[in-house]
PDB file of C-alpha atoms and ligand atoms in Angstrom:
ATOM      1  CA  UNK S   1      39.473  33.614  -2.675  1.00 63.00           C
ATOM      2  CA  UNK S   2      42.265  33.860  -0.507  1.00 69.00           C
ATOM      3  CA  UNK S   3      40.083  32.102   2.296  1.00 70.00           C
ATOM      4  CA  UNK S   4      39.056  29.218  -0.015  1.00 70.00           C
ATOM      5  CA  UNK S   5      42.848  28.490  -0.871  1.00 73.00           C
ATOM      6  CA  UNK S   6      43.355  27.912   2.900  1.00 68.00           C
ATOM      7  CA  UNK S   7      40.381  25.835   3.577  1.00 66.00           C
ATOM      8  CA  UNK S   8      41.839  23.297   0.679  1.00 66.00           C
ATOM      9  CA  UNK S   9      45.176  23.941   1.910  1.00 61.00           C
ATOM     10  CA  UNK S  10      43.767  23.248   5.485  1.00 62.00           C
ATOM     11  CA  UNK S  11      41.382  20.056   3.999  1.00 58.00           C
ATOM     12  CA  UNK S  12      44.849  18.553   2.611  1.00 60.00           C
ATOM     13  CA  UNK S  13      46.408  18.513   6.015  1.00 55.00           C
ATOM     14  CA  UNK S  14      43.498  17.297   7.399  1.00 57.00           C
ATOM     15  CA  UNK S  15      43.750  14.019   4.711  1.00 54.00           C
ATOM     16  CA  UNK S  16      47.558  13.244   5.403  1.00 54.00           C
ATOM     17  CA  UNK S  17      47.613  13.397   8.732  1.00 52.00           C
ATOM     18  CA  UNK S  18      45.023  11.288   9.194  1.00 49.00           C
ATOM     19  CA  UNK S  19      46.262   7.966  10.646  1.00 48.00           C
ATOM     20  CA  UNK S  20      45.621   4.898   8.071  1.00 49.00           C
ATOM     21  CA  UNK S  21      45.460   1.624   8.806  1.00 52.00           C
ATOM     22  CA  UNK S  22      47.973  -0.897   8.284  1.00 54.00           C
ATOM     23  CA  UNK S  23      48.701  -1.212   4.371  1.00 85.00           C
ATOM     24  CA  UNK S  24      48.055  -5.467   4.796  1.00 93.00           C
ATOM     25  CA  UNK S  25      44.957  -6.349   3.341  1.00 95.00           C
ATOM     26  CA  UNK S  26      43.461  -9.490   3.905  1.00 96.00           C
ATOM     27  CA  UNK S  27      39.748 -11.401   2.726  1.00 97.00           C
ATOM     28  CA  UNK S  28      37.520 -13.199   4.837  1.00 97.00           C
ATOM     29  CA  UNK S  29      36.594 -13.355   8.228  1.00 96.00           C
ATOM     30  CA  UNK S  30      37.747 -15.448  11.033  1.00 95.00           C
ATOM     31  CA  UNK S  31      38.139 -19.131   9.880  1.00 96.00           C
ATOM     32  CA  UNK S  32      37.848 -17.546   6.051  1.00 97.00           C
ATOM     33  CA  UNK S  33      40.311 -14.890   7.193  1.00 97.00           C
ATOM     34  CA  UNK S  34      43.259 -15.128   4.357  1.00 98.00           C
ATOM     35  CA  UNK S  35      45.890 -12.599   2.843  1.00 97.00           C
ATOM     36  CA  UNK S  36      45.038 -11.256  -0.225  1.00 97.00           C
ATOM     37  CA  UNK S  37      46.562 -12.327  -3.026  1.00 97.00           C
ATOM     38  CA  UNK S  38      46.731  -8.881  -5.105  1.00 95.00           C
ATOM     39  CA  UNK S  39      49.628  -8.063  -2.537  1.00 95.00           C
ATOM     40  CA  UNK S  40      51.915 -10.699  -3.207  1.00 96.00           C
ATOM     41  CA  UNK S  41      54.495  -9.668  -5.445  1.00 96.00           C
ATOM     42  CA  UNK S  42      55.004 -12.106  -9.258  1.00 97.00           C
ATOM     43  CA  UNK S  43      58.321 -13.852  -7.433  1.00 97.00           C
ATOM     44  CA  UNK S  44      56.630 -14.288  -4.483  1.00 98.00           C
ATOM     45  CA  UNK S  45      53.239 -15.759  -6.099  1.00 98.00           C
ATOM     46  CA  UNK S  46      54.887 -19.204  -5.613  1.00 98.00           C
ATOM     47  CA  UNK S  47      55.665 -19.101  -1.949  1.00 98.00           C
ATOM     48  CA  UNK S  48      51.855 -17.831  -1.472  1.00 98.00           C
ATOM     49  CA  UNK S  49      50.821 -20.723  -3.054  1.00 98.00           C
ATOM     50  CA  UNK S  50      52.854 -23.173  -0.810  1.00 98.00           C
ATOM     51  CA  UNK S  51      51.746 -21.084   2.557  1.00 98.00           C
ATOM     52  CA  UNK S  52      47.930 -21.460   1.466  1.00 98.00           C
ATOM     53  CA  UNK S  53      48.728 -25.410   1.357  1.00 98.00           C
ATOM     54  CA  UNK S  54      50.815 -26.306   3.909  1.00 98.00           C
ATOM     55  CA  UNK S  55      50.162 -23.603   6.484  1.00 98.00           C
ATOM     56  CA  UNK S  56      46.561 -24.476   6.976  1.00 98.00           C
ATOM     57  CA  UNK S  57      46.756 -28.206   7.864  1.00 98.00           C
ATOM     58  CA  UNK S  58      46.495 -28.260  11.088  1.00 98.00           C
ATOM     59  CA  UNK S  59      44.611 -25.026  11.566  1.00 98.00           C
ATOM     60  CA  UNK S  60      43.651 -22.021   9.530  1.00 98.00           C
ATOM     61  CA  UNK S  61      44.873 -19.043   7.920  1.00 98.00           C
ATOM     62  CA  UNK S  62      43.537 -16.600  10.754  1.00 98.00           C
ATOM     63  CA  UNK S  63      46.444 -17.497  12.919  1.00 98.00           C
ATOM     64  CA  UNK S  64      49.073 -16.134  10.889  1.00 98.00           C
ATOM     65  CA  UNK S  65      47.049 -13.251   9.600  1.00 97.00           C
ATOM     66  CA  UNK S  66      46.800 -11.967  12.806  1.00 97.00           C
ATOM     67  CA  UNK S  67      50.321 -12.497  14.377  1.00 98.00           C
ATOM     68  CA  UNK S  68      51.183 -10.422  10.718  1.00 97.00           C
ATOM     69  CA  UNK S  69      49.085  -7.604  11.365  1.00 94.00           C
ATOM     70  CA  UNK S  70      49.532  -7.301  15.039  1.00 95.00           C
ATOM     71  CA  UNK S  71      53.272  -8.410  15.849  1.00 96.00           C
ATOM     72  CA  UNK S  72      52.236 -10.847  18.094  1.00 97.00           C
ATOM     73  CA  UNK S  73      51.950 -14.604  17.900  1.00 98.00           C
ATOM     74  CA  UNK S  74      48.025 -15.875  18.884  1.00 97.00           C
ATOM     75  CA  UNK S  75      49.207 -18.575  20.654  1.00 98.00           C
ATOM     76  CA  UNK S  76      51.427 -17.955  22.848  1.00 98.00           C
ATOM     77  CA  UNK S  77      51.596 -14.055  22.553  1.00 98.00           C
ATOM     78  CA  UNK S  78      55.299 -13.586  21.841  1.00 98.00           C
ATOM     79  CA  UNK S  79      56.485 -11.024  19.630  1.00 98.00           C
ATOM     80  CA  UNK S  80      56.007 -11.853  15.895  1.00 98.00           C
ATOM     81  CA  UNK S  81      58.335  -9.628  13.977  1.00 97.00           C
ATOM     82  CA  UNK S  82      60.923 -10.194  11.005  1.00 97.00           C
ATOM     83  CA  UNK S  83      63.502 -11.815  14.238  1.00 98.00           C
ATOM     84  CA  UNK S  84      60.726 -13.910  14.673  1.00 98.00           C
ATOM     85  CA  UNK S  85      59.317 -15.429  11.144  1.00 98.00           C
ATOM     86  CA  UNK S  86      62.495 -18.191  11.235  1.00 98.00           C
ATOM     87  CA  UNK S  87      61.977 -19.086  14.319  1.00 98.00           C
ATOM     88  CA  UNK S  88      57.968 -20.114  14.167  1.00 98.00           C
ATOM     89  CA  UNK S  89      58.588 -21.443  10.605  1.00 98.00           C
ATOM     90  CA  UNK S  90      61.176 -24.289  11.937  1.00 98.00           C
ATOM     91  CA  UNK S  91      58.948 -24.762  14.959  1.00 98.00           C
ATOM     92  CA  UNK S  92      56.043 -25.573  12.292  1.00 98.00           C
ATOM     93  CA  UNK S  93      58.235 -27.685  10.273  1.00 98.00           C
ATOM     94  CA  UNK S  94      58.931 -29.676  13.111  1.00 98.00           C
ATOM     95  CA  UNK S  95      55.688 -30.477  14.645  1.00 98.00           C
ATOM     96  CA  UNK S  96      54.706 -33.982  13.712  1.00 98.00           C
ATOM     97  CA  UNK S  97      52.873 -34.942  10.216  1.00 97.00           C
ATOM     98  CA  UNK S  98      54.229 -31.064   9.325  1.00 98.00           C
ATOM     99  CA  UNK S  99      54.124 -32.628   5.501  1.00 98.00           C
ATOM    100  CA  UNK S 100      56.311 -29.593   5.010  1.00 98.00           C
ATOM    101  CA  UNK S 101      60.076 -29.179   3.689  1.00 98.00           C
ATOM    102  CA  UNK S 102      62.635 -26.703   4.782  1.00 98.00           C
ATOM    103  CA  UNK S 103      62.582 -25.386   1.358  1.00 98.00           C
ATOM    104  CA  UNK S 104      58.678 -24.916   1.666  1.00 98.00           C
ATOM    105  CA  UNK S 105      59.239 -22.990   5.300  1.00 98.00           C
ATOM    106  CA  UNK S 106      62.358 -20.951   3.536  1.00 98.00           C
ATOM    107  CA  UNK S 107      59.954 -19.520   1.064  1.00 98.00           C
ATOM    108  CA  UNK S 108      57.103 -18.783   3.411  1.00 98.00           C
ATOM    109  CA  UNK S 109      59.646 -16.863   5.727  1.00 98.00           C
ATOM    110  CA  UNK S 110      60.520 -14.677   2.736  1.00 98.00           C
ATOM    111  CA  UNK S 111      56.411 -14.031   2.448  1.00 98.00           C
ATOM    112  CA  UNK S 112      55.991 -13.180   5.780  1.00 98.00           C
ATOM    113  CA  UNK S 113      58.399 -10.954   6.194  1.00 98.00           C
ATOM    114  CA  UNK S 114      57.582  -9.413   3.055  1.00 97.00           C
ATOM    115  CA  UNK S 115      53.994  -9.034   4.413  1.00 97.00           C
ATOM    116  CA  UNK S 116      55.331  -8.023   7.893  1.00 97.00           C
ATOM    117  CA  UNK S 117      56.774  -4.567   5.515  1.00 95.00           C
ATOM    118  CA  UNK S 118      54.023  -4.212   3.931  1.00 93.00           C
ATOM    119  CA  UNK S 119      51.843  -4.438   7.166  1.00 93.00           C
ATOM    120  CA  UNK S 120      54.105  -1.695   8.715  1.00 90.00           C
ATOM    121  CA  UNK S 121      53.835   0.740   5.780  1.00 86.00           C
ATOM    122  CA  UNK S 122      51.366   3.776   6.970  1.00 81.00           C
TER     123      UNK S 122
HETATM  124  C1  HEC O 201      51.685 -30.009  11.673  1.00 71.92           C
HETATM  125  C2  HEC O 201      50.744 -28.994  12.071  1.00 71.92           C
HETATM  126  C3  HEC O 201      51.062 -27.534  11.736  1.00 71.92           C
HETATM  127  C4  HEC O 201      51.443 -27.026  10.507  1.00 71.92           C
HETATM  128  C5  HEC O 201      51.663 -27.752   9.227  1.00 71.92           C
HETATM  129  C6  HEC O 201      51.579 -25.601  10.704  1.00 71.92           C
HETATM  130  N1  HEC O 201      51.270 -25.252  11.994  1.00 71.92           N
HETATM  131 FE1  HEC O 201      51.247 -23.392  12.774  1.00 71.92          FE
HETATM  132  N2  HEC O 201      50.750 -24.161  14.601  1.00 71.92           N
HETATM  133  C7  HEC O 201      50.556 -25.494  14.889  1.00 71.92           C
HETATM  134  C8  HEC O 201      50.284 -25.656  16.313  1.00 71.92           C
HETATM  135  C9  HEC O 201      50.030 -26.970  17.018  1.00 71.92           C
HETATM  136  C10 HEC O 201      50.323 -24.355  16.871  1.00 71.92           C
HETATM  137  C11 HEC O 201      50.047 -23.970  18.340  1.00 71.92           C
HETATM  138  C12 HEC O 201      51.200 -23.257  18.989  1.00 71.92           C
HETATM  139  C13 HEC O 201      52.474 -24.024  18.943  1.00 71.92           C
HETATM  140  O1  HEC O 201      52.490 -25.226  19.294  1.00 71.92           O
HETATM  141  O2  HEC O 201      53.473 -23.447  18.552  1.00 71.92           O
HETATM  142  C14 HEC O 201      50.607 -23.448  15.764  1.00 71.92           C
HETATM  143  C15 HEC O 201      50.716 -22.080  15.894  1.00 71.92           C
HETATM  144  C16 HEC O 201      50.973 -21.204  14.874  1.00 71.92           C
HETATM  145  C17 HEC O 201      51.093 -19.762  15.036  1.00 71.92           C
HETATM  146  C18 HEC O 201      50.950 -19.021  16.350  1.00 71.92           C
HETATM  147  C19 HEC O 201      52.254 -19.205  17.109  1.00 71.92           C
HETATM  148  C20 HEC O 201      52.226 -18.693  18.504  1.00 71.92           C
HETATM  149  O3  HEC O 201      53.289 -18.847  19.153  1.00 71.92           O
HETATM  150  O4  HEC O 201      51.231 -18.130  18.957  1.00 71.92           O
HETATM  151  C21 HEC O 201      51.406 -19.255  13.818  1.00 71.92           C
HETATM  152  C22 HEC O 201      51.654 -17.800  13.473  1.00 71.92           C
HETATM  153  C23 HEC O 201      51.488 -20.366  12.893  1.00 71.92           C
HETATM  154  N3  HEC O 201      51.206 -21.519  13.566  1.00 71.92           N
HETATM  155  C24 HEC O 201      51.814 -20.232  11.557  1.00 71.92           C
HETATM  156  C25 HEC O 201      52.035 -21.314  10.715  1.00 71.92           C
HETATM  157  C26 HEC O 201      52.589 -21.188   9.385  1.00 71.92           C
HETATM  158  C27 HEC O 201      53.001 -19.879   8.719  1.00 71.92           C
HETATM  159  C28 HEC O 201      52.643 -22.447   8.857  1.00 71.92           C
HETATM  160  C29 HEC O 201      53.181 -22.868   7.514  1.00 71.92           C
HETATM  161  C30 HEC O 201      54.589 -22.609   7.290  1.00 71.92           C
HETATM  162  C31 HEC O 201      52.116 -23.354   9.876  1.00 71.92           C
HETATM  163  N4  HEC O 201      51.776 -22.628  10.973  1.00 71.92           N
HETATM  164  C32 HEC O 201      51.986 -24.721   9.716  1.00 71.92           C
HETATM  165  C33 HEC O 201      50.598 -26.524  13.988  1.00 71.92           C
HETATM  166  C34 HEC O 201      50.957 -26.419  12.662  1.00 71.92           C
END
């Protein structure tokens, strides 16, 4: 009995420290590769809705799904953390035909960042 109490106790170890992946979870593959949605809080709900319209005019989704779940930028592989977000969002709003406002970046700044937390919970 005593044994079998270990061996759970033991099994229970075994299941926390296992490393998980990132908590960001995403749909799709590669061009189809997209955040998904059941993540994004009610407040944020309308920010994810301008990001999946504006932020995949001139190319898709993938881009910032992966500088979001690896910390770096596909591009030009700089860091992509929550110093960063700003940064790439006025560089985006800038680039011509952006069809974006600064209002429109604001709010997808406050997404990623929320999604850079959740991507860096264990
Ligand atoms: C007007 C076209 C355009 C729009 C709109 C646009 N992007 Fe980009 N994006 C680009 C181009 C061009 C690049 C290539 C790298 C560069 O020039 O910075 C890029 C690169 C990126 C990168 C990689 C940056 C790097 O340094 O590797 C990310 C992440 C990104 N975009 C996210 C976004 C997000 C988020 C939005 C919406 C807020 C957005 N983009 C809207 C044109 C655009």
């Amino acid at each position: 009995m005593k044994l079998m109490k270990t061996m759970v106790l033991i099994g229970m170890l075994a299941l926390v420290a296992t490393p998980v992946h990132a908590k960001l979870k995403t749909v799709g593959k590669g061009d189809k590769l997209g955040f998904d949605p059941s993540q994004v809080p009610t407040d944020m709900k309308g920010a994810f809705e301008i990001m999946k319209v504006k932020c995949i005019q001139c190319h898709t989704m993938e881009r910032t799904v992966i500088a979001i779940q690896t910390g770096i930028a596909p591009v030009t592989g700089q860091p992509f953390d929550k110093q960063a977000t700003k940064a790439y969002g006025i560089k985006m709003l800038r680039k011509p035909k952006s069809n974006m406002t600064r209002e429109d970046v604001k709010q997808v700044v406050n997404l990623m960042n929320f999604l850079i937390d959740e991507s860096a919970k264990p």
